[in-house]
mmCIF file of C-alpha atoms in Angstrom:
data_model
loop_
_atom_site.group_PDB
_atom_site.id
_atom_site.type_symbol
_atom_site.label_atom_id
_atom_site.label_comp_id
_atom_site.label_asym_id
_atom_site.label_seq_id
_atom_site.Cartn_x
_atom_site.Cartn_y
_atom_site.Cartn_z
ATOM 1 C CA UNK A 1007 -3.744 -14.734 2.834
ATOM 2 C CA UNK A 1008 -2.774 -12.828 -0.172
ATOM 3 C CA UNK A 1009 -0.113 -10.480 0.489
ATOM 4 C CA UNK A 1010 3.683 -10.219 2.474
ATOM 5 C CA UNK A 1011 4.065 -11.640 5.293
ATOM 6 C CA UNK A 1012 7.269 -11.694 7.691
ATOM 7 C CA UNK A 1013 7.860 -13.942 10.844
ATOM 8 C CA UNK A 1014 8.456 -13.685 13.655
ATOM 9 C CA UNK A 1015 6.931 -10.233 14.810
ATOM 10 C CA UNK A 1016 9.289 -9.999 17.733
ATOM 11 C CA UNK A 1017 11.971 -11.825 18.733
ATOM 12 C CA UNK A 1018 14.602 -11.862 21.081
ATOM 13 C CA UNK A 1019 17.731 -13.728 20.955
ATOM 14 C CA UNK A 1020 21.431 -14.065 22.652
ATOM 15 C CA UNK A 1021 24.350 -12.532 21.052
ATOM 16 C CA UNK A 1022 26.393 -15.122 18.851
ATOM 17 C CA UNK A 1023 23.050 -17.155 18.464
ATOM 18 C CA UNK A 1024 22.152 -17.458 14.661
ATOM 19 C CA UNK A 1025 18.458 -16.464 14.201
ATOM 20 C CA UNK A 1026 16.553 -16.505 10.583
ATOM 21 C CA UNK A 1027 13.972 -14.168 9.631
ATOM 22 C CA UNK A 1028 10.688 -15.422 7.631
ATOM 23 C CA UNK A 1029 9.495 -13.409 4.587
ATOM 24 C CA UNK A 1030 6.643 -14.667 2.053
ATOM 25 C CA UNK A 1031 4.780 -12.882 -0.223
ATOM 26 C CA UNK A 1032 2.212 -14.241 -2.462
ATOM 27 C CA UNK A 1033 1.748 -11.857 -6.038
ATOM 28 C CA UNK A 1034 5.107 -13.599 -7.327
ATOM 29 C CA UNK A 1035 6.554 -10.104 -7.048
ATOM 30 C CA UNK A 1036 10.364 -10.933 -9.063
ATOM 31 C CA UNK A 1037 12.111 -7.974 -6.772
ATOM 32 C CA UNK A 1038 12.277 -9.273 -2.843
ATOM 33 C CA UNK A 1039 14.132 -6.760 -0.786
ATOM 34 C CA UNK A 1040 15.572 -7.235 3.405
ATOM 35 C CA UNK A 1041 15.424 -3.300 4.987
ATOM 36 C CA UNK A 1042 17.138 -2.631 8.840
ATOM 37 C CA UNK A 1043 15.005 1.088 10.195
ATOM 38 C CA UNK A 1044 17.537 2.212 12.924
ATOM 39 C CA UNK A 1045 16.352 5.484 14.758
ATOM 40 C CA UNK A 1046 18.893 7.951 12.956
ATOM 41 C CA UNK A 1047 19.214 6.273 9.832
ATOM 42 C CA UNK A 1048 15.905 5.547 8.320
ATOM 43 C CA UNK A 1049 15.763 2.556 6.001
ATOM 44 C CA UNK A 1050 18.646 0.808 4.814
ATOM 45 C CA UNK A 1051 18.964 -1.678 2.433
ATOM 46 C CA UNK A 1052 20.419 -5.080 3.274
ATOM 47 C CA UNK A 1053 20.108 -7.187 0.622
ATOM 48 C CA UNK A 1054 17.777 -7.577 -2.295
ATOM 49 C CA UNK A 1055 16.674 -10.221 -4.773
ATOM 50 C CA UNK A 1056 15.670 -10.285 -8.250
ATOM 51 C CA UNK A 1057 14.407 -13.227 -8.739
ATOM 52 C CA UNK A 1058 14.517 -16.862 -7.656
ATOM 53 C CA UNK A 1059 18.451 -17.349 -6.745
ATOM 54 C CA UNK A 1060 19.580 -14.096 -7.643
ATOM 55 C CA UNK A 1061 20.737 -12.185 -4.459
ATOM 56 C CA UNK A 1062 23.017 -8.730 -4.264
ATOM 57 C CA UNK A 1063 24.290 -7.110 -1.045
ATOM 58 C CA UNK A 1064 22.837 -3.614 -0.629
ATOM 59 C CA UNK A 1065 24.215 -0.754 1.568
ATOM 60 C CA UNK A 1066 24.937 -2.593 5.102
ATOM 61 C CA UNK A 1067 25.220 -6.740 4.108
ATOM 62 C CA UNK A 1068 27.854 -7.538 6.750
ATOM 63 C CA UNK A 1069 27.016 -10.196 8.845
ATOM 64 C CA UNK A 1070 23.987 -10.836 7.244
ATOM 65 C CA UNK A 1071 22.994 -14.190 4.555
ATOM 66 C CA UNK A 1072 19.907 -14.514 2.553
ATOM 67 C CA UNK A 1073 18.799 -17.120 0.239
ATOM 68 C CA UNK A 1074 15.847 -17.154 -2.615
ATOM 69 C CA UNK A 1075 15.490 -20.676 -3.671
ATOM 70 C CA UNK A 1076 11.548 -19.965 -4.239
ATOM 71 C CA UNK A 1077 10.391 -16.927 -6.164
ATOM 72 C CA UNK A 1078 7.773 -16.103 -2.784
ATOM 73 C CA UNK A 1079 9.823 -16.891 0.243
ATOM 74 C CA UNK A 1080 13.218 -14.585 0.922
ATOM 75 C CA UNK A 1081 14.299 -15.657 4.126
ATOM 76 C CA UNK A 1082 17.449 -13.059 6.458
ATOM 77 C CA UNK A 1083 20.455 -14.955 8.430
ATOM 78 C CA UNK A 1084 22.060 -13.609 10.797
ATOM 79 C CA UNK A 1085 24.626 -15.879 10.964
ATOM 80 C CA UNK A 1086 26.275 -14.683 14.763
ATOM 81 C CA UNK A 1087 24.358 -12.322 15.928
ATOM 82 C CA UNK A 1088 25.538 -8.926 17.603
ATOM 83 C CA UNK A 1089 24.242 -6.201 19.878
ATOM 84 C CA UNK A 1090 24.406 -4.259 16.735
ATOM 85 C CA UNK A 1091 22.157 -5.882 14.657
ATOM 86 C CA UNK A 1092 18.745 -4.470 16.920
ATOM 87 C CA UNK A 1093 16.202 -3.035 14.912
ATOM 88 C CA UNK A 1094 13.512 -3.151 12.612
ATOM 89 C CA UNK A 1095 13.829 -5.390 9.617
ATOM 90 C CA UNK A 1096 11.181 -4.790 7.076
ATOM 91 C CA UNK A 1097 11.302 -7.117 3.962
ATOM 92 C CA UNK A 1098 9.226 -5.685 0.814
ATOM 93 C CA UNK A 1099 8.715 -6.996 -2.718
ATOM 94 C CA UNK A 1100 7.960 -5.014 -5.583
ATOM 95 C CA UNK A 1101 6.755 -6.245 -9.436
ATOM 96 C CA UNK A 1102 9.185 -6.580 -12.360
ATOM 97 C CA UNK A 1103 7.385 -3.543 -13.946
ATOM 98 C CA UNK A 1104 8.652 -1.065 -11.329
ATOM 99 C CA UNK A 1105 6.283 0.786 -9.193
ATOM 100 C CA UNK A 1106 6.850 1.481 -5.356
ATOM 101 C CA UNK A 1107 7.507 -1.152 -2.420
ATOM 102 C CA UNK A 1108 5.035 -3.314 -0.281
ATOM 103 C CA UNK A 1109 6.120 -3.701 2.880
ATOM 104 C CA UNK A 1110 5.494 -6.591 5.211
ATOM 105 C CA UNK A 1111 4.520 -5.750 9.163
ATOM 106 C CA UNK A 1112 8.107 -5.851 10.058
ATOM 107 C CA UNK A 1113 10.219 -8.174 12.728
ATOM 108 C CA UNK A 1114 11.450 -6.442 16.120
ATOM 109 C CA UNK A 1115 14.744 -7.806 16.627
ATOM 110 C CA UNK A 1116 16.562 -7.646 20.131
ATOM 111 C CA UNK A 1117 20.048 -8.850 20.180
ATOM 112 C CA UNK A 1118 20.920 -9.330 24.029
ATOM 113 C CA UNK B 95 25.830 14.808 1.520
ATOM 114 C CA UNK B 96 22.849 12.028 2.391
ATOM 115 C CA UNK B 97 20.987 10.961 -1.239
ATOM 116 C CA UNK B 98 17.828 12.016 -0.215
ATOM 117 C CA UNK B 99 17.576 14.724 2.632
ATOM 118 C CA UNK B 100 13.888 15.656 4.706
ATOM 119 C CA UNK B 101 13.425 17.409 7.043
ATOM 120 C CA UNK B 102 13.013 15.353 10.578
ATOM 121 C CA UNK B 103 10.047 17.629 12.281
ATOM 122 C CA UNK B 104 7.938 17.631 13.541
ATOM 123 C CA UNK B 105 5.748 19.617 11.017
ATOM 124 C CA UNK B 106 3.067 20.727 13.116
ATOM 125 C CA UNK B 107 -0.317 21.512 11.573
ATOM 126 C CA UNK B 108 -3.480 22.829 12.638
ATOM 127 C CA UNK B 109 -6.638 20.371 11.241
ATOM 128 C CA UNK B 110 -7.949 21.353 7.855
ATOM 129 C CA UNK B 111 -4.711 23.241 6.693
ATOM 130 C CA UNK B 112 -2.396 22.031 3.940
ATOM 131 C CA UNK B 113 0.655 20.226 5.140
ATOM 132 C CA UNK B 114 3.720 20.476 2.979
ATOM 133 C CA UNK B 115 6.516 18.326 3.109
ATOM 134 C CA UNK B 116 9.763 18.678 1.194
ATOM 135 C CA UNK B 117 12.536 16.482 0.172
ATOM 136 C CA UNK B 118 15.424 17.147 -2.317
ATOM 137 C CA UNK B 119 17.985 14.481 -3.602
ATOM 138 C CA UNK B 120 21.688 14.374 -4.831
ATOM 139 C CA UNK B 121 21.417 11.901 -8.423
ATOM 140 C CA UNK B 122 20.764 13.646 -11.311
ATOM 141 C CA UNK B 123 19.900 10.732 -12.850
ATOM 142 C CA UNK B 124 17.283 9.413 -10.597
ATOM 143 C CA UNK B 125 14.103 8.834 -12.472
ATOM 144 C CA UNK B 126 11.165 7.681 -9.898
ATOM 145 C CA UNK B 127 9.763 9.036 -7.157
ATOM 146 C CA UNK B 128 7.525 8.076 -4.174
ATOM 147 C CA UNK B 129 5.607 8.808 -0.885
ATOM 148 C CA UNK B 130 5.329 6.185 1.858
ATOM 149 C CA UNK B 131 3.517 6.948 5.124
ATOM 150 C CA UNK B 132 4.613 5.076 8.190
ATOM 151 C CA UNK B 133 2.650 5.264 11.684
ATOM 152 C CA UNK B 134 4.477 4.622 14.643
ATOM 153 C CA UNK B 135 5.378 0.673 15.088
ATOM 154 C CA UNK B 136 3.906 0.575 11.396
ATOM 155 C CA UNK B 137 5.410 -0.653 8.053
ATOM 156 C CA UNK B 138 5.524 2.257 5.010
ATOM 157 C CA UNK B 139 2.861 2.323 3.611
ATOM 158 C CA UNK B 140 3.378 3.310 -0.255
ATOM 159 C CA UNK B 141 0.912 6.647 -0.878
ATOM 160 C CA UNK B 142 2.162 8.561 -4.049
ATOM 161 C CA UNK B 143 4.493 8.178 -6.948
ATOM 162 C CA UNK B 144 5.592 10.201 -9.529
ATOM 163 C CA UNK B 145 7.910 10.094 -12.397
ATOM 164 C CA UNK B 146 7.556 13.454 -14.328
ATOM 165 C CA UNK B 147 8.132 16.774 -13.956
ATOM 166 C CA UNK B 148 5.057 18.811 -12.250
ATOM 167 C CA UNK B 149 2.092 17.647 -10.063
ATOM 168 C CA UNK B 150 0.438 14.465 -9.164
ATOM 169 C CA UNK B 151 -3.035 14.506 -7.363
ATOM 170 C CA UNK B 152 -4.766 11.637 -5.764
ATOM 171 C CA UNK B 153 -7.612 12.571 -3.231
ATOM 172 C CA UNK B 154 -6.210 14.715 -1.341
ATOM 173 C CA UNK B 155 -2.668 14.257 -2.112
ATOM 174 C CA UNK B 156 -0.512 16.014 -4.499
ATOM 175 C CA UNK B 157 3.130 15.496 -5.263
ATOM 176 C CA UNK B 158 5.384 17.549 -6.754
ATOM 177 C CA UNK B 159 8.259 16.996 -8.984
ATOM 178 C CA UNK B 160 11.210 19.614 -10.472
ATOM 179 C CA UNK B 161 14.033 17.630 -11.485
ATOM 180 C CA UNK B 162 16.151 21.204 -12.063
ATOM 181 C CA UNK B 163 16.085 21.710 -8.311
ATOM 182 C CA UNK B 164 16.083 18.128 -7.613
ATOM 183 C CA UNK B 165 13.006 18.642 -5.077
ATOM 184 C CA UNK B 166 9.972 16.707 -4.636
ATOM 185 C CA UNK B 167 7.335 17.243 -2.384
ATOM 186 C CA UNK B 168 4.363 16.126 -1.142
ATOM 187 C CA UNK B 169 1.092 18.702 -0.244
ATOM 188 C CA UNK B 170 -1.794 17.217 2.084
ATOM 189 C CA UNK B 171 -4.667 19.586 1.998
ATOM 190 C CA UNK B 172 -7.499 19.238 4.728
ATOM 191 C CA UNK B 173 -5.420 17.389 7.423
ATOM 192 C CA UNK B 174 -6.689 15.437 9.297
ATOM 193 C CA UNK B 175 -5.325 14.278 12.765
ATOM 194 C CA UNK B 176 -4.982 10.593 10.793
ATOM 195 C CA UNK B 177 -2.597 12.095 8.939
ATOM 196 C CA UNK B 178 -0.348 12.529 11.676
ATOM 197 C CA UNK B 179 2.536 9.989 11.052
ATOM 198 C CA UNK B 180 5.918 9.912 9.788
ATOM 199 C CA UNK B 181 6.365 10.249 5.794
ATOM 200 C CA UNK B 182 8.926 8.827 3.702
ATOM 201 C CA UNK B 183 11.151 10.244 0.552
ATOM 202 C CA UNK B 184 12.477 7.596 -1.543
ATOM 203 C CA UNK B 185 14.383 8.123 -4.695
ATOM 204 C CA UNK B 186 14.620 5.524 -7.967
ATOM 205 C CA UNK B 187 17.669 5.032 -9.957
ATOM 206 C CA UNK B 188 17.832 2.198 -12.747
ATOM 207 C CA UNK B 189 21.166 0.235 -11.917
ATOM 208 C CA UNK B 190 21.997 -2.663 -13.888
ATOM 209 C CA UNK B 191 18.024 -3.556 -14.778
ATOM 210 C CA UNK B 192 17.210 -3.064 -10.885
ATOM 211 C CA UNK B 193 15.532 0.121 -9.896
ATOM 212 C CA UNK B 194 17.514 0.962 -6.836
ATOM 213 C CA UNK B 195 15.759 3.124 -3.938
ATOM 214 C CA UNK B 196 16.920 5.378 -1.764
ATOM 215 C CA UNK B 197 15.064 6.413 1.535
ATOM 216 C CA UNK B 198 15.230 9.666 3.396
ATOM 217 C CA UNK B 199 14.692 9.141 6.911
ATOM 218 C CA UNK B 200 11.409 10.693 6.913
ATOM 219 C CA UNK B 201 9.703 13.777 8.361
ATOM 220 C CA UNK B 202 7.152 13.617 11.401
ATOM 221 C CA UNK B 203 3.516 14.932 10.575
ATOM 222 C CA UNK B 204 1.720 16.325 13.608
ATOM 223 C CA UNK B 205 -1.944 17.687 12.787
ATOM 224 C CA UNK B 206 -3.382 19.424 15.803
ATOM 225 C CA UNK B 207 -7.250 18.761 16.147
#
């Protein structure tokens, strides 16, 4: 299916347990980006790629690894994860030429 | 100061009115501007973008854009109760060949059939 897609849509998972999040997208967007929505603080960028093993840390990397070593899939580590790290992660991609964000559906993350 | 600052809500409308939802920002420099929509235990879903000063329509959309006041807003006429959702301010800046966005943290549309 054409498009970004993220997996899992939910997942719960222990604290100190490493858990990776899925993200493909299929227009061979060059900018990949990893989002955390937390009630309070809207959208906040984790980490962002610009193209096929080129990664940056955004506003809140801590504890957090990603890795691009295929321009469609941008897979999120979280290498021990916390109670902290609960929320929404949304991962989006966006063309080269600029333009706004597509989102994927999103992954509900419980950290228990 | 937060980057880009809305209004929470909710903005409570009556169907058929104009909704009007405001956002201002803090970089002078910031050069794009968009619109996402996001229903509850939804994704943003990208709805308007401008990049120059003045007005934007599309359907029954318009943005706004007056980088002297460093405001931007977003006018939905004829509401309709679908257009109840939370809406999303996000700012461009160029940074090193990346366009980096900001988000605000959205205000909540209510449209009251």
């Amino acid at each position: 299916d054409a498009g970004i897609t993220q997996s899992p849509r939910y997942k719960i998972t222990e604290t100190g347990r490493q858990v990776t999040l899925m993200c493909h997208q299929t227009w061979s967007h060059s900018y990949m980006f990893w989002y955390r929505q937390d009630l309070g603080h809207g959208l906040r960028l984790i980490y962002y790629s610009a193209a096929a093993d080129i990664t940056d840390k955004g506003e809140v990397p801590d504890g957090y690894v990603v890795s691009r070593s295929k321009t469609e899939n941008f897979p999120l580590t979280l290498e021990s994860a916390t109670r902290s790290q609960t929320s929404v992660y949304f991962c989006a991609s966006a063309p080269e030429t600029g333009g706004g964000y597509t989102f994927g559906s999103g992954t509900r993350l419980t950290v228990v | 100061q937060k980057e880009v600052e809305q209004n929470s809500g909710p903005l409570s409308v009556p169907e058929g009115a104009i909704a009007s939802l405001n956002c201002t920002y803090s970089d002078r420099g910031s050069q794009s501007f968009f619109w996402y929509r996001q229903y509850s235990g939804k994704s943003p879903e990208l709805i308007m973008f401008i990049y120059s000063n003045g007005d934007k329509e599309d359907g029954r959309f318009t943005a706004q854009l007056n980088k002297a006041s460093q405001y931007v807003s977003l006018l939905i006429r004829d509401s309709q109760p679908s257009d109840s959702a939370t809406y999303l301010c996000a700012v461009g800046l160029n940074s090193g060949g990346y366009q980096k966005v900001t988000f605000g943290t959205g205000t909540k549309l209510q449209v009251i059939p």
